[in-house]
Amino acid sequence: MAVGWMTALKLVPWRDVIEATPQILQAARKLLGKTKAASTDTEGTVAEGSAPPALPADAQITQLQARVAQLEQEQRDSALLIQSLAEQNAQVIRTVEGLRQRTLRLVIAVVALGALCAGLLMSTLRH
């Protein structure tokens, strides 16, 4: 079983995974930073138990539009990160599926060789 995992690990295109890792980490950190900053901004504007600051309607609309734009950008960043992770996951799944099929063929070949050896041994012992 350990041999199967070693073979699976050898078949993974590690160069592609390693090349994509910094971009994925950077996107994840950026997304996490935006999320933390947004939650801090939101918490800072309205303290618990206090009323929101009185702003003119135009200023509130402008703030809300800026926040919506920021959320839309975060959603796009999240979608790109998820797409990248999904592509890598699909690549790993394809590799593992190939290994599964190869293992099945090897098991069949080993069983066939075992049966052939047993048959040869039996015929040898009869003579």
mmCIF file of C-alpha atoms in Angstrom, residues 25-96:
data_model
loop_
_atom_site.group_PDB
_atom_site.id
_atom_site.type_symbol
_atom_site.label_atom_id
_atom_site.label_comp_id
_atom_site.label_asym_id
_atom_site.label_seq_id
_atom_site.Cartn_x
_atom_site.Cartn_y
_atom_site.Cartn_z
ATOM 1 C CA LEU A 25 -0.844 31.671 -0.773
ATOM 2 C CA GLN A 26 -0.639 35.312 -1.804
ATOM 3 C CA ALA A 27 -4.271 35.314 -2.902
ATOM 4 C CA ALA A 28 -5.351 33.605 0.301
ATOM 5 C CA ARG A 29 -3.405 36.060 2.471
ATOM 6 C CA LYS A 30 -4.752 39.011 0.515
ATOM 7 C CA LEU A 31 -8.285 37.720 0.861
ATOM 8 C CA LEU A 32 -7.805 37.057 4.572
ATOM 9 C CA GLY A 33 -6.316 40.515 5.056
ATOM 10 C CA LYS A 34 -9.225 42.155 3.272
ATOM 11 C CA THR A 35 -11.708 40.179 5.307
ATOM 12 C CA LYS A 36 -9.978 41.067 8.588
ATOM 13 C CA ALA A 37 -9.686 44.738 7.600
ATOM 14 C CA ALA A 38 -13.330 44.861 6.580
ATOM 15 C CA SER A 39 -14.483 43.288 9.829
ATOM 16 C CA THR A 40 -12.279 45.702 11.807
ATOM 17 C CA ASP A 41 -13.660 48.651 9.865
ATOM 18 C CA THR A 42 -17.203 47.481 10.449
ATOM 19 C CA GLU A 43 -16.585 46.911 14.152
ATOM 20 C CA GLY A 44 -14.846 50.272 14.493
ATOM 21 C CA THR A 45 -17.680 52.277 13.006
ATOM 22 C CA VAL A 46 -20.439 50.917 15.197
ATOM 23 C CA ALA A 47 -19.532 50.080 18.760
ATOM 24 C CA GLU A 48 -21.686 47.543 20.507
ATOM 25 C CA GLY A 49 -24.686 49.207 22.164
ATOM 26 C CA SER A 50 -24.092 52.591 20.535
ATOM 27 C CA ALA A 51 -25.910 54.252 17.671
ATOM 28 C CA PRO A 52 -24.156 54.577 14.308
ATOM 29 C CA PRO A 53 -22.624 57.982 13.666
ATOM 30 C CA ALA A 54 -25.038 60.415 12.056
ATOM 31 C CA LEU A 55 -23.923 60.935 8.475
ATOM 32 C CA PRO A 56 -25.744 62.643 5.663
ATOM 33 C CA ALA A 57 -27.615 60.276 3.384
ATOM 34 C CA ASP A 58 -25.228 60.937 0.490
ATOM 35 C CA ALA A 59 -22.220 60.041 2.642
ATOM 36 C CA GLN A 60 -23.918 56.855 3.837
ATOM 37 C CA ILE A 61 -24.753 55.891 0.256
ATOM 38 C CA THR A 62 -21.170 56.559 -0.813
ATOM 39 C CA GLN A 63 -19.849 54.450 2.082
ATOM 40 C CA LEU A 64 -22.233 51.638 1.233
ATOM 41 C CA GLN A 65 -21.282 51.751 -2.443
ATOM 42 C CA ALA A 66 -17.593 51.581 -1.521
ATOM 43 C CA ARG A 67 -18.272 48.652 0.804
ATOM 44 C CA VAL A 68 -20.291 46.827 -1.872
ATOM 45 C CA ALA A 69 -17.468 47.361 -4.382
ATOM 46 C CA GLN A 70 -14.976 45.998 -1.850
ATOM 47 C CA LEU A 71 -17.157 42.961 -1.174
ATOM 48 C CA GLU A 72 -17.542 42.328 -4.899
ATOM 49 C CA GLN A 73 -13.755 42.427 -5.322
ATOM 50 C CA GLU A 74 -13.309 40.044 -2.405
ATOM 51 C CA GLN A 75 -15.884 37.736 -3.961
ATOM 52 C CA ARG A 76 -13.999 37.783 -7.287
ATOM 53 C CA ASP A 77 -10.724 37.087 -5.461
ATOM 54 C CA SER A 78 -12.363 34.224 -3.581
ATOM 55 C CA ALA A 79 -13.753 32.803 -6.801
ATOM 56 C CA LEU A 80 -10.313 32.897 -8.441
ATOM 57 C CA LEU A 81 -8.726 31.220 -5.442
ATOM 58 C CA ILE A 82 -11.412 28.541 -5.356
ATOM 59 C CA GLN A 83 -11.042 27.991 -9.104
ATOM 60 C CA SER A 84 -7.279 27.559 -8.730
ATOM 61 C CA LEU A 85 -7.705 25.116 -5.862
ATOM 62 C CA ALA A 86 -10.379 23.215 -7.791
ATOM 63 C CA GLU A 87 -8.075 22.887 -10.798
ATOM 64 C CA GLN A 88 -5.291 21.521 -8.622
ATOM 65 C CA ASN A 89 -7.742 19.174 -6.918
ATOM 66 C CA ALA A 90 -8.967 17.920 -10.302
ATOM 67 C CA GLN A 91 -5.390 17.308 -11.379
ATOM 68 C CA VAL A 92 -4.698 15.281 -8.232
ATOM 69 C CA ILE A 93 -7.940 13.319 -8.748
ATOM 70 C CA ARG A 94 -7.010 12.507 -12.359
ATOM 71 C CA THR A 95 -3.607 11.298 -11.207
ATOM 72 C CA VAL A 96 -5.063 9.164 -8.425
#
